[in-house]
Amino acid sequence: MSTPSALEELIEALRCLPGVGPKSAQRMAYHLLQRDQQGARRLARALEQAVQVLRHCRRCNAFSEQEVCERCASPRRDASLLCVLEMPADLNMMEQTHAYQGMYYVLMGHISPLDGIGPKELQLGRFLERACDGEVQEVILATNFTNEGEATAHYLGEMLRARGLRVSRIARGLPVGGEIEHTDAGTIAQALIERRPL
Amino acid sequence: MSTPSALEELIEALRCLPGVGPKSAQRMAYHLLQRDQQGARRLARALEQAVQVLRHCRRCNAFSEQEVCERCASPRRDASLLCVLEMPADLNMMEQTHAYQGMYYVLMGHISPLDGIGPKELQLGRFLERACDGEVQEVILATNFTNEGEATAHYLGEMLRARGLRVSRIARGLPVGGEIEHTDAGTIAQALIERRPL
């Protein structure tokens, strides 16, 4: 009743952030108003700006301020390799490895029939066009090893092989530094099945 | 290197939210850009608006759009009772009990020498002025039962008693529905010490 409406609206608006419920939203609002009004103004500007200038790169589908992002435009990257990822965060992790110099395509999701996300919703036609540009020799499927990620990889694999492209899947197994004792049985089983000759 | 700067700035700006580290900030930014651009715009507006219109109520120190908030201006509340709280969120919880009809004062923090927050930083002079308005008969200290909350209550208690005001502290004990078996020893000990005659 007597909570001011600008405060109520801010708390409500903060709830559009993923993982932020009513309690956290309230805590965030109070924090910003009490201790970081400058941060609040900066965040407001950054949101406006980001929504305005960011779009999807025409080549890799990741966020970019240009029609084709720097990475896709770079002549130094190997255009014969195309790595498919679910989300932009995955792309950041990939780049941090410094182990890959090919191109990327970000699906912005995965196939998930329960959530009503099928090939059409993922705009796989657009991806197919990218993969069949004539330069790509091999598509590396790097979706997650979750049910949805696996289903997506399976679907894409069938689709790409039907068009005569070479397709691979990133390896499953124990993490670097991983110990058998502390690894789940499913991972150990997969690491056995996919063992490599030395 | 090739992450777009509007995106970097948004991720950095989101980190002003309490409890949001680099990973969450990235996840939030991608979520807003990919799935909720409308939410992002709404949040930007709400932040601007809140920072602009909200200030501290001259009477209770909570956030308000007016100089004196509706609650403090209400003639239906008992002006002889003044409940002291640490944060606005505590006030919301108090109001949800529907068990209190007196006035409030929100300290916007607690005494914490380690963080450099003393009586001066909490502007306790302002609080004292409010408590000594002549109408207040009893001050109920409802700061938290943490070290800082207890120290704050102790300090305020001394200060208020020296000015001849009646001072009380909210009760400690087991929560409603609480079971001895699942309550920590400190709480049980306090519940014993502060037992009430039936």
Coordinates of N, CA and C in Angstrom, one line a residue, chain A residues 1-2 4-7 9-10 12-14 16-18 20 23 26-28 30-37 39-44 46-51 53-54 56 63-65 70-71 88-89 92-93 108, chain B residues 1-2 4-7 9-10 12-14 16-18 20 23 26-28 30-37 39-44 46-51 53-54 56 63-65 70-71 88-89 92-93 108:
Chain A
M1 N 0.8 -1.2 0.0 CA 0.0 0.0 0.0 C 0.9 1.3 0.0
S2 N 1.8 1.4 1.0 CA 2.5 2.6 1.1 C 3.9 2.5 0.5
P4 N 6.5 3.0 -2.2 CA 6.5 3.9 -3.3 C 6.5 3.2 -4.7
S5 N 5.8 3.7 -5.6 CA 5.6 3.0 -6.9 C 6.8 2.9 -7.7
A6 N 7.7 3.9 -7.7 CA 9.0 3.8 -8.5 C 9.8 2.7 -8.0
L7 N 9.8 2.4 -6.6 CA 10.5 1.4 -6.0 C 9.9 0.0 -6.4
E9 N 8.2 -0.7 -9.0 CA 8.4 -0.9 -10.5 C 9.9 -1.4 -10.7
L10 N 10.8 -0.8 -9.9 CA 12.2 -1.2 -10.1 C 12.4 -2.7 -9.6
E12 N 10.1 -5.0 -9.6 CA 9.4 -5.8 -10.6 C 10.3 -5.9 -11.8
A13 N 10.9 -4.8 -12.2 CA 11.7 -4.8 -13.5 C 12.9 -5.7 -13.3
L14 N 13.5 -5.7 -12.1 CA 14.7 -6.5 -11.8 C 14.4 -8.0 -12.0
C16 N 13.2 -9.5 -14.3 CA 13.4 -10.0 -15.7 C 14.7 -10.6 -15.8
L17 N 15.6 -10.4 -14.8 CA 16.9 -11.0 -14.8 C 16.8 -12.5 -14.4
P18 N 17.5 -13.4 -15.1 CA 17.4 -14.8 -14.8 C 17.9 -15.1 -13.4
V20 N 16.6 -14.3 -10.6 CA 16.3 -13.2 -9.6 C 14.8 -13.3 -9.2
K23 N 12.7 -11.8 -3.6 CA 13.6 -11.4 -2.5 C 14.9 -10.8 -3.0
Q26 N 14.4 -7.3 -4.5 CA 14.2 -6.3 -3.4 C 15.6 -5.9 -2.9
R27 N 16.4 -6.9 -2.6 CA 17.8 -6.7 -2.1 C 18.6 -5.8 -3.1
M28 N 18.5 -6.2 -4.4 CA 19.2 -5.4 -5.4 C 18.8 -4.0 -5.5
Y30 N 17.3 -2.1 -3.2 CA 17.8 -1.4 -2.0 C 19.3 -1.1 -2.1
H31 N 20.0 -2.1 -2.6 CA 21.5 -1.9 -2.7 C 21.8 -0.7 -3.6
L32 N 21.1 -0.8 -4.8 CA 21.4 0.3 -5.8 C 21.0 1.6 -5.3
L33 N 19.8 1.8 -4.7 CA 19.4 3.1 -4.2 C 20.2 3.6 -3.1
Q34 N 20.6 2.7 -2.2 CA 21.3 3.1 -1.0 C 22.8 3.3 -1.2
R35 N 23.4 2.4 -1.9 CA 24.8 2.4 -2.0 C 25.4 2.6 -3.4
D36 N 24.7 2.5 -4.4 CA 25.3 2.6 -5.7 C 24.4 3.2 -6.8
Q37 N 24.0 4.5 -6.6 CA 23.1 5.2 -7.5 C 23.9 5.4 -8.8
G39 N 26.1 3.3 -10.1 CA 26.0 2.0 -10.7 C 24.6 1.8 -11.4
A40 N 23.6 2.3 -10.7 CA 22.2 2.1 -11.3 C 22.1 2.9 -12.6
R41 N 22.6 4.1 -12.6 CA 22.6 5.0 -13.8 C 23.4 4.4 -14.9
R42 N 24.6 3.8 -14.5 CA 25.4 3.2 -15.5 C 24.7 2.0 -16.2
L43 N 24.1 1.2 -15.3 CA 23.4 0.0 -15.8 C 22.3 0.4 -16.7
A44 N 21.5 1.4 -16.3 CA 20.4 1.9 -17.2 C 20.9 2.3 -18.6
A46 N 23.8 1.3 -20.0 CA 24.3 0.1 -20.7 C 23.2 -0.8 -21.3
L47 N 22.1 -0.9 -20.6 CA 21.0 -1.7 -21.1 C 20.4 -1.0 -22.4
E48 N 20.2 0.3 -22.3 CA 19.6 1.0 -23.4 C 20.6 0.8 -24.6
Q49 N 21.9 1.0 -24.4 CA 22.8 1.0 -25.5 C 22.9 -0.4 -26.1
A50 N 23.0 -1.4 -25.2 CA 23.2 -2.8 -25.7 C 22.0 -3.2 -26.5
V51 N 20.8 -2.9 -26.0 CA 19.6 -3.3 -26.8 C 19.6 -2.6 -28.1
V53 N 22.3 -1.3 -30.0 CA 23.3 -1.6 -31.0 C 23.6 -3.1 -31.3
L54 N 23.3 -4.0 -30.3 CA 23.7 -5.4 -30.6 C 22.7 -6.1 -31.4
H56 N 22.6 -10.0 -34.2 CA 23.3 -11.2 -34.4 C 24.2 -11.1 -35.7
F63 N 26.3 -12.4 -30.7 CA 26.0 -11.0 -30.7 C 27.2 -10.2 -31.2
S64 N 26.8 -9.1 -32.0 CA 27.8 -8.3 -32.6 C 27.3 -6.9 -32.8
E65 N 28.2 -5.9 -32.9 CA 27.7 -4.6 -33.2 C 27.8 -4.4 -34.7
E70 N 33.9 -9.3 -36.0 CA 35.4 -9.3 -36.2 C 35.9 -10.7 -36.4
R71 N 35.4 -11.6 -35.6 CA 36.0 -13.0 -35.7 C 35.7 -13.6 -37.0
P88 N 26.4 -18.1 -26.6 CA 27.6 -17.3 -26.7 C 28.6 -17.5 -25.5
A89 N 28.1 -17.9 -24.3 CA 29.0 -18.2 -23.2 C 29.9 -19.4 -23.6
N92 N 32.8 -18.1 -25.6 CA 33.8 -17.5 -24.8 C 34.7 -18.5 -24.2
M93 N 34.1 -19.6 -23.7 CA 35.0 -20.6 -23.1 C 35.9 -21.3 -24.1
M108 N 22.1 -20.4 -30.3 CA 21.3 -19.7 -29.4 C 20.2 -20.6 -28.8
Chain B
M1 N 39.0 -9.5 -27.0 CA 39.4 -8.8 -28.2 C 38.2 -8.5 -29.1
S2 N 37.5 -9.6 -29.5 CA 36.4 -9.3 -30.5 C 35.0 -9.3 -29.9
P4 N 32.0 -7.6 -28.5 CA 31.6 -6.2 -28.8 C 31.5 -5.4 -27.5
S5 N 31.9 -4.1 -27.6 CA 32.1 -3.3 -26.4 C 30.8 -3.0 -25.7
A6 N 29.6 -2.8 -26.4 CA 28.4 -2.5 -25.7 C 28.0 -3.7 -24.8
L7 N 28.4 -4.9 -25.3 CA 28.1 -6.1 -24.5 C 29.0 -6.2 -23.3
E9 N 30.3 -3.7 -21.8 CA 29.9 -2.6 -20.8 C 28.7 -3.1 -20.1
L10 N 27.7 -3.8 -20.8 CA 26.5 -4.2 -20.1 C 26.9 -5.3 -19.0
E12 N 29.7 -5.6 -17.5 CA 30.4 -4.9 -16.4 C 29.5 -4.2 -15.5
A13 N 28.5 -3.5 -16.2 CA 27.5 -2.7 -15.4 C 26.6 -3.6 -14.5
L14 N 26.3 -4.8 -15.0 CA 25.4 -5.7 -14.2 C 26.1 -6.1 -12.9
C16 N 27.4 -4.4 -10.8 CA 27.1 -3.5 -9.6 C 25.9 -4.1 -8.8
L17 N 25.2 -5.1 -9.3 CA 24.2 -5.7 -8.5 C 24.8 -6.6 -7.5
P18 N 24.2 -6.6 -6.2 CA 24.9 -7.4 -5.2 C 24.8 -8.9 -5.5
V20 N 26.3 -10.6 -7.8 CA 26.4 -10.9 -9.2 C 27.9 -10.8 -9.6
K23 N 30.4 -14.4 -14.1 CA 29.6 -15.5 -14.8 C 28.1 -15.1 -14.8
Q26 N 27.3 -12.3 -17.2 CA 27.3 -12.7 -18.6 C 26.0 -13.4 -18.9
R27 N 25.6 -14.3 -18.0 CA 24.4 -15.0 -18.2 C 23.2 -14.1 -18.3
M28 N 23.1 -13.1 -17.4 CA 22.1 -12.1 -17.4 C 22.0 -11.3 -18.7
Y30 N 23.2 -12.0 -21.7 CA 22.8 -12.9 -22.8 C 21.3 -13.1 -22.8
H31 N 20.8 -13.4 -21.5 CA 19.4 -13.6 -21.4 C 18.6 -12.4 -21.8
L32 N 19.0 -11.2 -21.4 CA 18.2 -10.0 -21.7 C 18.3 -9.7 -23.2
L33 N 19.4 -9.9 -23.8 CA 19.6 -9.6 -25.2 C 18.8 -10.6 -26.1
Q34 N 18.9 -11.9 -25.7 CA 18.3 -12.9 -26.5 C 16.9 -13.1 -26.3
R35 N 16.4 -13.0 -25.0 CA 15.1 -13.4 -24.7 C 14.2 -12.3 -24.1
D36 N 14.7 -11.2 -23.7 CA 13.9 -10.2 -23.0 C 14.4 -8.8 -23.2
Q37 N 14.4 -8.4 -24.5 CA 14.8 -7.0 -24.8 C 13.8 -6.0 -24.2
G39 N 12.2 -6.5 -21.4 CA 12.5 -6.4 -20.0 C 13.7 -5.5 -19.8
A40 N 14.7 -5.6 -20.7 CA 15.9 -4.8 -20.5 C 15.6 -3.3 -20.6
R41 N 14.7 -2.9 -21.6 CA 14.3 -1.5 -21.7 C 13.5 -1.1 -20.5
R42 N 12.6 -2.0 -20.0 CA 11.8 -1.6 -18.8 C 12.7 -1.4 -17.6
L43 N 13.7 -2.3 -17.5 CA 14.6 -2.2 -16.3 C 15.4 -0.9 -16.4
A44 N 15.9 -0.5 -17.6 CA 16.6 0.7 -17.8 C 15.8 1.9 -17.3
A46 N 13.1 1.9 -15.3 CA 12.8 1.8 -13.9 C 14.0 2.3 -13.0
L47 N 15.2 2.0 -13.5 CA 16.4 2.4 -12.8 C 16.5 3.9 -12.8
E48 N 16.4 4.5 -14.0 CA 16.5 5.9 -14.2 C 15.5 6.6 -13.3
Q49 N 14.2 6.1 -13.3 CA 13.1 6.7 -12.6 C 13.3 6.6 -11.1
A50 N 13.7 5.4 -10.6 CA 13.9 5.2 -9.2 C 15.0 6.1 -8.6
V51 N 16.1 6.2 -9.3 CA 17.2 7.0 -8.9 C 16.8 8.5 -8.8
V53 N 13.5 9.8 -8.5 CA 12.4 10.2 -7.7 C 12.5 9.8 -6.2
L54 N 13.2 8.7 -5.9 CA 13.2 8.2 -4.6 C 14.2 8.9 -3.7
H56 N 14.9 9.7 1.0 CA 14.6 9.1 2.3 C 13.5 9.9 2.9
F63 N 12.9 4.5 2.0 CA 12.7 5.2 0.7 C 11.3 5.7 0.5
S64 N 11.2 6.8 -0.1 CA 9.9 7.4 -0.3 C 9.9 8.4 -1.5
E65 N 8.8 8.6 -2.2 CA 8.7 9.6 -3.2 C 8.3 10.9 -2.7
E70 N 3.8 8.0 3.2 CA 2.4 7.7 3.5 C 2.2 7.1 4.9
R71 N 3.2 6.2 5.2 CA 3.1 5.5 6.5 C 3.3 6.5 7.7
P88 N 15.3 -1.5 4.9 CA 13.9 -1.4 4.4 C 13.2 -2.8 4.2
A89 N 14.1 -3.8 3.9 CA 13.5 -5.1 3.8 C 12.9 -5.6 5.1
N92 N 9.5 -4.2 5.5 CA 8.5 -5.0 4.7 C 8.0 -6.2 5.5
M93 N 9.0 -6.9 6.1 CA 8.7 -8.1 6.8 C 7.8 -7.8 8.0
M108 N 19.2 2.1 7.9 CA 20.0 1.9 6.7 C 21.4 1.3 7.0

